[in-house]
Short mmCIF file of C-alpha atoms and ligand atoms in Angstrom, two decimals:
data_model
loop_
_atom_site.label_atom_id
_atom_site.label_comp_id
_atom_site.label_asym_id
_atom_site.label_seq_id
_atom_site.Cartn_x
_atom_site.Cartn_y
_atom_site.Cartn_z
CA UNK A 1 4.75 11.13 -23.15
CA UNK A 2 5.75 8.23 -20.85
CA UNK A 3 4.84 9.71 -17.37
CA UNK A 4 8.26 8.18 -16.05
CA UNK A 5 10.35 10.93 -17.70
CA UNK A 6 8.23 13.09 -15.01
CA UNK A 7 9.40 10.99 -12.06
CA UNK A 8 11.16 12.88 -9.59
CA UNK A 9 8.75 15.06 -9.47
CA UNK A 10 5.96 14.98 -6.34
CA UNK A 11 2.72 13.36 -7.27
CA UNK A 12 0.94 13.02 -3.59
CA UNK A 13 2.49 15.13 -0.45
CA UNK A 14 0.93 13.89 2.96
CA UNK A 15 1.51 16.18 5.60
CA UNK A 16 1.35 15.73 9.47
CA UNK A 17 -1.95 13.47 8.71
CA UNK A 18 -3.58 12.72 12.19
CA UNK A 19 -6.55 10.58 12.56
CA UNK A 20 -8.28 10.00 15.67
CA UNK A 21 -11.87 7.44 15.71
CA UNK A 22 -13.63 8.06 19.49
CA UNK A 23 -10.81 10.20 20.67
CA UNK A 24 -8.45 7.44 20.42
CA UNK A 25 -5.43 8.88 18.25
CA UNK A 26 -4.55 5.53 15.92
CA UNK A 27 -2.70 8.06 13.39
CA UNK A 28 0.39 10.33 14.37
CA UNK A 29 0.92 13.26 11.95
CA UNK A 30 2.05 10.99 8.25
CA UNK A 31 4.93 12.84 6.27
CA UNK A 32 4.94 11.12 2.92
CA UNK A 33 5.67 11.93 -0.80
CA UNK A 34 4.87 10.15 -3.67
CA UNK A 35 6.87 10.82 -7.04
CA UNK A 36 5.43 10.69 -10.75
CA UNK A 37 5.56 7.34 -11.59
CA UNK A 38 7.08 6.19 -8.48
CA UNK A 39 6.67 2.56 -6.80
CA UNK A 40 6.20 2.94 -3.09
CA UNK A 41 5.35 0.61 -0.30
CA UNK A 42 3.85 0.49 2.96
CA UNK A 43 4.68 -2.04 5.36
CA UNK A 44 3.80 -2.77 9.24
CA UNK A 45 1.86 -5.43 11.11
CA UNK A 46 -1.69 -5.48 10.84
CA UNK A 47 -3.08 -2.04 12.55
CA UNK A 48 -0.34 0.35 11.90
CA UNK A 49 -2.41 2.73 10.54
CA UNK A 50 -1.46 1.71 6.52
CA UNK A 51 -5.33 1.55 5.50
CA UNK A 52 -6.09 4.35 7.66
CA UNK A 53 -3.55 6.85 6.13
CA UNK A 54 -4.57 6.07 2.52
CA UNK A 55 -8.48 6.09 3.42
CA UNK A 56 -7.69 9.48 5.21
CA UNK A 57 -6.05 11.31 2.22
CA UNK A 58 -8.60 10.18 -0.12
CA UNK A 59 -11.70 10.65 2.04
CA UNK A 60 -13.02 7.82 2.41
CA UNK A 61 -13.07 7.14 6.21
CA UNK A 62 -16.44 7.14 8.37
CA UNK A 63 -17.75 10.48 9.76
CA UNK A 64 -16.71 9.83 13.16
CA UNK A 65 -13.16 9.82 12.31
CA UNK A 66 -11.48 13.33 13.20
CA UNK A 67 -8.59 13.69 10.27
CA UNK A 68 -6.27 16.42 10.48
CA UNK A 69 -3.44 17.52 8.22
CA UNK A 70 -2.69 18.07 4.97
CA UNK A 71 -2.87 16.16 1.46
CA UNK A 72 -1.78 17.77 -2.21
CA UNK A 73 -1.99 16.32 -5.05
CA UNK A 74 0.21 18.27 -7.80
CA UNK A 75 0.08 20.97 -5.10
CA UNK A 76 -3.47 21.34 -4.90
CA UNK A 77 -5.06 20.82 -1.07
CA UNK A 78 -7.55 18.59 -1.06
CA UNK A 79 -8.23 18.04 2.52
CA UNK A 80 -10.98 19.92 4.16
CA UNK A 81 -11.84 21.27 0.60
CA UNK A 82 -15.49 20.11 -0.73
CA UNK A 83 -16.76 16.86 -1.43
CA UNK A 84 -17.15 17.60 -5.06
CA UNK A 85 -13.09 17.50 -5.36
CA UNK A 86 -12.26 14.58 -3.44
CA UNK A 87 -15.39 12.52 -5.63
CA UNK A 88 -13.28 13.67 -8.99
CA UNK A 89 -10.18 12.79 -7.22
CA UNK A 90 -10.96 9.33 -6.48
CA UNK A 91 -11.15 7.07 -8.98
CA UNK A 92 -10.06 8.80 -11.55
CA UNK A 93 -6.63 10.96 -10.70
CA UNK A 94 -6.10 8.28 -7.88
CA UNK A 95 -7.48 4.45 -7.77
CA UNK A 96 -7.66 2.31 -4.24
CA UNK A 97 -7.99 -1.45 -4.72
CA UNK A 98 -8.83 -3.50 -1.95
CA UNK A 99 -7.74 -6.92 -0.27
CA UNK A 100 -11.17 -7.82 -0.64
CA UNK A 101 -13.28 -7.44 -4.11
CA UNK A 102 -16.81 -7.72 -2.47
CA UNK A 103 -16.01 -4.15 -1.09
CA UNK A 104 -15.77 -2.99 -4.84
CA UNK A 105 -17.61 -4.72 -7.49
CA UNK A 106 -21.47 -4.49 -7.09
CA UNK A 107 -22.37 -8.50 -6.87
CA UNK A 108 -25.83 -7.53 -8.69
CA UNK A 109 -24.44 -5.86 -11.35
CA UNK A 110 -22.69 -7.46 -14.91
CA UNK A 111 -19.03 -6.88 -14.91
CA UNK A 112 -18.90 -5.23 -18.31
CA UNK A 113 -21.45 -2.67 -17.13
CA UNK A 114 -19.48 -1.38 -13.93
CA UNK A 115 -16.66 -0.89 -16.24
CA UNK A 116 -18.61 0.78 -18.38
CA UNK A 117 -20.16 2.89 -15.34
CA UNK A 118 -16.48 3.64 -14.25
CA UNK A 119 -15.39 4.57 -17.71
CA UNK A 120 -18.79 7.02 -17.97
CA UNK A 121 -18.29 8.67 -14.83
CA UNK A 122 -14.64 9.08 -15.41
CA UNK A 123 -13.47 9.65 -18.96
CA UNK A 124 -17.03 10.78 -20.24
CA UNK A 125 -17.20 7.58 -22.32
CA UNK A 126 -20.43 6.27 -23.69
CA UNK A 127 -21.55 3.46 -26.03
CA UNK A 128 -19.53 1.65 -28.19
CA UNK A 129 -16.14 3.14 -27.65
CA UNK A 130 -16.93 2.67 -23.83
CA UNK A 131 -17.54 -1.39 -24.68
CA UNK A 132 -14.45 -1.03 -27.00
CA UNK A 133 -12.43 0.58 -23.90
CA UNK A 134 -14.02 -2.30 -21.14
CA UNK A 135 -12.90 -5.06 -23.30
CA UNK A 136 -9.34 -3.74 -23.82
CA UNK A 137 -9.29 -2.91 -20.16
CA UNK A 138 -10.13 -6.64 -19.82
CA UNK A 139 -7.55 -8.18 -21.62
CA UNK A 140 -5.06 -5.47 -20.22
CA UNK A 141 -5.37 -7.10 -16.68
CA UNK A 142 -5.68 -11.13 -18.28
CA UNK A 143 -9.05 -11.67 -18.48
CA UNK A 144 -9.36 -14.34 -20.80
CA UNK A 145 -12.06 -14.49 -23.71
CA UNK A 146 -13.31 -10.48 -22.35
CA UNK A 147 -16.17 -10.61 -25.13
CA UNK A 148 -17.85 -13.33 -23.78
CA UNK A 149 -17.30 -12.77 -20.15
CA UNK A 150 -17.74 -9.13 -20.52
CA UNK A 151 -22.19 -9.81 -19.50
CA UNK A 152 -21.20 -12.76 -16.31
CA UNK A 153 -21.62 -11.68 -12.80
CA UNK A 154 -18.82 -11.31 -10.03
CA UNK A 155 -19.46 -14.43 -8.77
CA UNK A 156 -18.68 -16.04 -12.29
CA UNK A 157 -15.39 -15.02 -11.42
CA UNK A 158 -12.71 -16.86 -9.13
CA UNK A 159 -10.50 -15.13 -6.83
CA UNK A 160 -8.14 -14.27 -8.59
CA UNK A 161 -10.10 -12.85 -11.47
CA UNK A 162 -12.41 -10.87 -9.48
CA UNK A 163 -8.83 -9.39 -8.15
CA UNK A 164 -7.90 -7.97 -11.94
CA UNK A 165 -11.60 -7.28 -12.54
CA UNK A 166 -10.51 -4.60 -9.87
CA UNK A 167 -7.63 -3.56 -11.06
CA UNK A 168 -9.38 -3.06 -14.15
CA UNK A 169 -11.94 -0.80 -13.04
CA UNK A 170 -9.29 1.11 -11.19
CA UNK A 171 -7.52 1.73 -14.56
CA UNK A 172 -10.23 3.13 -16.32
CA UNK A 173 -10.14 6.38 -14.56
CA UNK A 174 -6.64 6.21 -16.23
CA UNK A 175 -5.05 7.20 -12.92
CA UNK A 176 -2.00 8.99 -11.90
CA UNK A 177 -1.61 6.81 -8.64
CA UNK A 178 -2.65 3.50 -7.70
CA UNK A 179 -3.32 2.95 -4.43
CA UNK A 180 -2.97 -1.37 -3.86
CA UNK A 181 -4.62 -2.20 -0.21
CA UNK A 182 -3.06 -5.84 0.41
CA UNK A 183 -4.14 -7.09 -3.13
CA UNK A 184 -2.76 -10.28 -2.75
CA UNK A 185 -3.31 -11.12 0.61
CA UNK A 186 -6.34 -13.42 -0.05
CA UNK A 187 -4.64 -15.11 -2.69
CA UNK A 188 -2.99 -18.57 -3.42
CA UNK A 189 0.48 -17.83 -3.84
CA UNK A 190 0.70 -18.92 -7.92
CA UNK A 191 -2.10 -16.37 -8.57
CA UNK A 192 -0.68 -13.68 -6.00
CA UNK A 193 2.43 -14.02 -8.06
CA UNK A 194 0.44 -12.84 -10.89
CA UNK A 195 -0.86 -10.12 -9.61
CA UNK A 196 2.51 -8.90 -8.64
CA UNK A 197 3.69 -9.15 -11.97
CA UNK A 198 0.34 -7.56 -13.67
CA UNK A 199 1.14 -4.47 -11.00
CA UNK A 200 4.44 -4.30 -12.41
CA UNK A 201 3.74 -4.52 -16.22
CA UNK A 202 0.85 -2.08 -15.86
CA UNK A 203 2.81 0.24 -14.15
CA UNK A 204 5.55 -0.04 -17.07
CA UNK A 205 2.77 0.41 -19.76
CA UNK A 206 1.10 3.24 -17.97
CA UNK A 207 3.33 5.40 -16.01
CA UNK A 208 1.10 5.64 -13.17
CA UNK A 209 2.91 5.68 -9.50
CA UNK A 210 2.03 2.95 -6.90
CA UNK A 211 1.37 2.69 -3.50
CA UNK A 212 1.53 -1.24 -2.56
CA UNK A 213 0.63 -2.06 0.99
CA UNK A 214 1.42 -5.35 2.20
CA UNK A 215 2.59 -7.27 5.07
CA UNK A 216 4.68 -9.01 2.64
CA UNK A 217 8.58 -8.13 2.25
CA UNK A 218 9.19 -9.99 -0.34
CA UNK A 219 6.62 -9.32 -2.64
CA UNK A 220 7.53 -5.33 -2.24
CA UNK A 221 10.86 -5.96 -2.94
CA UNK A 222 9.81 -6.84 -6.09
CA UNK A 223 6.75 -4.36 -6.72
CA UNK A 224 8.17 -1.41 -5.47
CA UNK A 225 11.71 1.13 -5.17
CA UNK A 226 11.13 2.66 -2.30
CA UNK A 227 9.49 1.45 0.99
CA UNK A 228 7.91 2.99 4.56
CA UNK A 229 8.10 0.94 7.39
CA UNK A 230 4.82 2.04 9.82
CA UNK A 231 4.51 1.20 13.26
CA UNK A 232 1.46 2.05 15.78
CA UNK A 233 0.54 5.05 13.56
CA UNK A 234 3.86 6.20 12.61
CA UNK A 235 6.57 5.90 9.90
CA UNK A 236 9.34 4.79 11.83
CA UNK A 237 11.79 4.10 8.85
CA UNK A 238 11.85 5.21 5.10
CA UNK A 239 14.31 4.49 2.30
CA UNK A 240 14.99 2.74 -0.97
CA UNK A 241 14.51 -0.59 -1.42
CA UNK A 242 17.78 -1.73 -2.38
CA UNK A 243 19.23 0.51 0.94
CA UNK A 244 16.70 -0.84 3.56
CA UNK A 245 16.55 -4.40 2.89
CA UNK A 246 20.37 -4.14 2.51
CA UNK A 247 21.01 -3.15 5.79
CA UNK A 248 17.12 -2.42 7.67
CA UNK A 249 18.30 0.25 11.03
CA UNK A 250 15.27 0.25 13.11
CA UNK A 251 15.32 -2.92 14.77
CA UNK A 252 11.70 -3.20 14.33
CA UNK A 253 12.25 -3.60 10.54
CA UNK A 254 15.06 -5.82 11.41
CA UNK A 255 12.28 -7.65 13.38
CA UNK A 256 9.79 -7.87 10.21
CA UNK A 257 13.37 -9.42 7.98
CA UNK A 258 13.75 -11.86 11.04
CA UNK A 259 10.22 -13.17 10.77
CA UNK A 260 10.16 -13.72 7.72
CA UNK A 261 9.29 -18.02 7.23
CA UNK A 262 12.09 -19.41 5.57
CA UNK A 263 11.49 -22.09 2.65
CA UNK A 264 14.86 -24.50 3.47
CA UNK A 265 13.03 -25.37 6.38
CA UNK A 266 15.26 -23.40 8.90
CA UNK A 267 12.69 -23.21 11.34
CA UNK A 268 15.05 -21.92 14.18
CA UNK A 269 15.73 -18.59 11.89
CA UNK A 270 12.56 -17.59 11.98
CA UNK A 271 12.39 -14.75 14.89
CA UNK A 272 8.80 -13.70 15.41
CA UNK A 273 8.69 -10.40 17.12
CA UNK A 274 7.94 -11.11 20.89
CA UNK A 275 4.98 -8.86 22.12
CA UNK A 276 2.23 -7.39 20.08
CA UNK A 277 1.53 -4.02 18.39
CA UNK A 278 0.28 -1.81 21.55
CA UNK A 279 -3.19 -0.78 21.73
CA UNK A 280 -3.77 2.89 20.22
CA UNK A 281 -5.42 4.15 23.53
CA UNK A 282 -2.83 3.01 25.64
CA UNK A 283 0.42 3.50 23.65
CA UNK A 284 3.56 3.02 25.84
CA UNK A 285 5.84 6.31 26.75
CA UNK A 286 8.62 6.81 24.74
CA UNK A 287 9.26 5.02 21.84
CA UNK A 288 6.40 3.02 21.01
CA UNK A 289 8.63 0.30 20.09
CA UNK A 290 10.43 0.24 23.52
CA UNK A 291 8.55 -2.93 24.73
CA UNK A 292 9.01 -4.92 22.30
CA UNK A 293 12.49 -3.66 21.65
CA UNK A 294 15.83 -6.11 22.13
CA UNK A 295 18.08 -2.68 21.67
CA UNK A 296 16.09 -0.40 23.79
CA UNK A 297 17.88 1.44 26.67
CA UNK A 298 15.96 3.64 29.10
CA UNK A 299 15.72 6.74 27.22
CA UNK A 300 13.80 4.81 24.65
CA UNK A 301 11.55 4.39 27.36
CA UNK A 302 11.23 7.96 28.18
CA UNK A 303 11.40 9.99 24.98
CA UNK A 304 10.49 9.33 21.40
CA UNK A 305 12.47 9.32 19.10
CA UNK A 306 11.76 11.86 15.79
CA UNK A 307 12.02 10.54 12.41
CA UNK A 308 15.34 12.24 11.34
CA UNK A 309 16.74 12.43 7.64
CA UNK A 310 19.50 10.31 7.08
CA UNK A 311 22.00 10.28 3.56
CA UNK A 312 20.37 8.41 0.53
CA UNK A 313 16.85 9.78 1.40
CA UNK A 314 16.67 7.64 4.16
CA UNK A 315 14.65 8.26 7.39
CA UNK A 316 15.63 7.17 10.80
CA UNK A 317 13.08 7.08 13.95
CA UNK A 318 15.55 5.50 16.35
CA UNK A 319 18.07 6.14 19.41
CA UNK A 320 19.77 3.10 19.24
CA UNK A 321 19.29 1.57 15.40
CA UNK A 322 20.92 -1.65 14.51
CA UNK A 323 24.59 -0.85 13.03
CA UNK A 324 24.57 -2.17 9.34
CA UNK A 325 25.33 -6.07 10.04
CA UNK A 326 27.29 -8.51 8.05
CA UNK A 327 24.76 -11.29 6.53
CA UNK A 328 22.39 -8.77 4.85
CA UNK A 329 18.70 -8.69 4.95
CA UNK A 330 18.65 -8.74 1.56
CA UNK A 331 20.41 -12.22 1.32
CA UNK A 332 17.90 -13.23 4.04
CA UNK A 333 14.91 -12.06 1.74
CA UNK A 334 16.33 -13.68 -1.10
CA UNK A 335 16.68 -16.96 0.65
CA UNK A 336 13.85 -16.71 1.95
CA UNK A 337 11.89 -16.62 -1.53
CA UNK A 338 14.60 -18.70 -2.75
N1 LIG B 401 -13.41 2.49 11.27
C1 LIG B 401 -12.62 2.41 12.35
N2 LIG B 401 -13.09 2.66 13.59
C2 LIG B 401 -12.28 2.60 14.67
N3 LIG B 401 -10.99 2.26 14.62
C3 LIG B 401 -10.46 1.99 13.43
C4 LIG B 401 -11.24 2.03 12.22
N4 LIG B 401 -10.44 1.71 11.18
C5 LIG B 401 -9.22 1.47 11.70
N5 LIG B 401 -9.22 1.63 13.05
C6 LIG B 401 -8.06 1.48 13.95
O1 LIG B 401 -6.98 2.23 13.40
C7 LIG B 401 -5.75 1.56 13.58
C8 LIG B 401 -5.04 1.42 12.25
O2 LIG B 401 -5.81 0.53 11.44
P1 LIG B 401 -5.45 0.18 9.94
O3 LIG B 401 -6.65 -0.45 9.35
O4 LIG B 401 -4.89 1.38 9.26
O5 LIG B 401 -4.30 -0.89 10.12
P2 LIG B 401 -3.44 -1.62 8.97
O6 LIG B 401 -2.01 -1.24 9.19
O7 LIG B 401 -4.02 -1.35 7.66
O8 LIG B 401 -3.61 -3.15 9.41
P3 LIG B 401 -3.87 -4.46 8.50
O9 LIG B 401 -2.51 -4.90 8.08
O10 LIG B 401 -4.51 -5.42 9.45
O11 LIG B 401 -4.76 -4.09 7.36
C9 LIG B 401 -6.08 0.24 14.26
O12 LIG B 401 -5.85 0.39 15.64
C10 LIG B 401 -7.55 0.06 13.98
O13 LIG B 401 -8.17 -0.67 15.01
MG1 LIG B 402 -5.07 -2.49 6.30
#
């Protein structure tokens, strides 16, 4: 049965996920559902907290991280439960790639034989029909000529490759959820629109939901239908895809649309967002926003705001959001990648 037909239905709950490294709190209490077969992406500037929620929930943050909260998958808890059912969880119900390869393929190991490994460890293959599984895995994700590439070394591999050598051991867990850490990011933009399109196709062929993180707008306008907007360890705005970029109301999102580079060489469009994202041990009062904020008014400044529902399934943390405006973000986005 295509796993779509189950979509709807919640895959991954996060709940009130708090993560502190040194006593520093750098993540806020996380609220976040992911559906069956559901694409859904995380965006903020760089230290947000995106990684950090994701390593959380699956585990895989150091020891001297303090984690809080809750995570289900199909309603089971697995936080604070033991090791053994995180260890099953990963990689095989739920697969993290990484911006960077080197942090998952073994350099001194073939890549037919970590696929192999993976498949092993997670579906109990061995032998031939594990080979027989590799290679299709291989030529699921584009690896051209599999059989004879199938006993080179990760370095054989370019960028690009190494990136779907990734993806491929991800899939052979056969996972329910894909987590995508910045996938693309280290990526010419030809190949990174390859990947995109390989995330979409094997999400089509599979079923399997998708978290995409990215700094990139565009690229999870096209990967993904619904999207959280994070800033300084909190969602601040949540909502489909089509709604948000159509008419983004927490100005910082409006601020991520804005700085967006534009390709017709409109230089004096592009709106960087003044300030930078506050340090997590000295986070300002209020809205954490407020200093960087062009709509803030003093009780920004004194009281944050809660992230309230809104209709459509959106989410709102804001006490003065943008009012929907009349040249949509959307057009902007699309002219933008125009
Ligand atoms: N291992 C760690 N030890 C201490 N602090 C950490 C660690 N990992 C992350 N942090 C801090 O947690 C915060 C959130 O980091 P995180 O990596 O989640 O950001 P991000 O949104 O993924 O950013 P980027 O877009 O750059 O990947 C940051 O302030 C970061 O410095
Ligand atoms: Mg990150």
């Amino acid at each position: 049965m295509d796993k779509n037909s189950a979509a709807g239905s919640r895959l991954v709950e996060l709940r009130d996920l708090r993560v502190a490294f040194d006593g520093v709190q750098v993540l806020h209490g996380i609220n976040l559902d992911v559906a069956k077969g559901e694409a859904l992406g995380l965006v903020g500037e760089s230290g947000c907290g995106k990684s950090v929620t994701w390593l959380a929930a699956l585990g895989l943050l150091p020891g001297k991280a303090m984690v809080s909260g809750s995570v289900k998958l199909d309603g089971q808890e697995l936080a604070g439960g033991p090791r053994s059912v995180l260890e099953s969880v990963r990689g095989g119900r739920i697969a993290m790639i990484f911006q960077d390869p080197s942090s998952s393929l073994n350099p001194v190991l073939r890549i037919g034989r970590q696929i192999v490994e993976a498949l092993a460890v997670h579906r109990s293959l061995r032998g031939e029909a594990a080979r027989a599984e590799a290679l299709r895995l291989l030529d699921m994700v584009g690896i051209p000529d599999a059989r004879r590439r199938f006993d080179l070394y990760p370095h054989e591999f370019s960028g690009g490759q190494c990136q779907r050598l990734m993806i491929a051991m991800a899939l052979a867990g056969e996972p329910d959820l894909l987590v995508a850490d910045e996938p693309t990011t280290a990526l010419d933009a030809t190949i990174q629109a390859q990947i995109l399109d390989l995330l979409i196709r094997l999400r089509k062929e599979t079923g399997m939901a998708t978290v995409f993180i990215s700094h990139d707008l565009g690229a999870v306008s096209q990967v993904c239908e619904r999207v959280c907007v994070m800033y300084a360890g909190r969602i601040v705005e949540e909502g489909s895809v089509a709604d948000l970029f159509a008419a983004p109301r927490h100005p910082y999102t409006r601020g991520l649309f804005d700085a967006i580079p534009r390709l017709d060489g409109g230089r004096e469009r592009l709106i960087p967002i003044p300030g930078t994202v506050p340090n997590p041990k000295h986070l300002p009062k209020g809205c954490s926003f407020s200093p960087r904020c062009p709509r803030a008014e003093d009780g920004c400044r004194e009281a944050r705001p809660p992230l309230l529902a809104l209709d459509n399934g959106r989410k709102l943390a804001c006490f003065n959001p943008v009012p929907p405006v009349a040249k949509t973000a959307v057009r902007i986005v699309e002219e933008a990648l125009a």
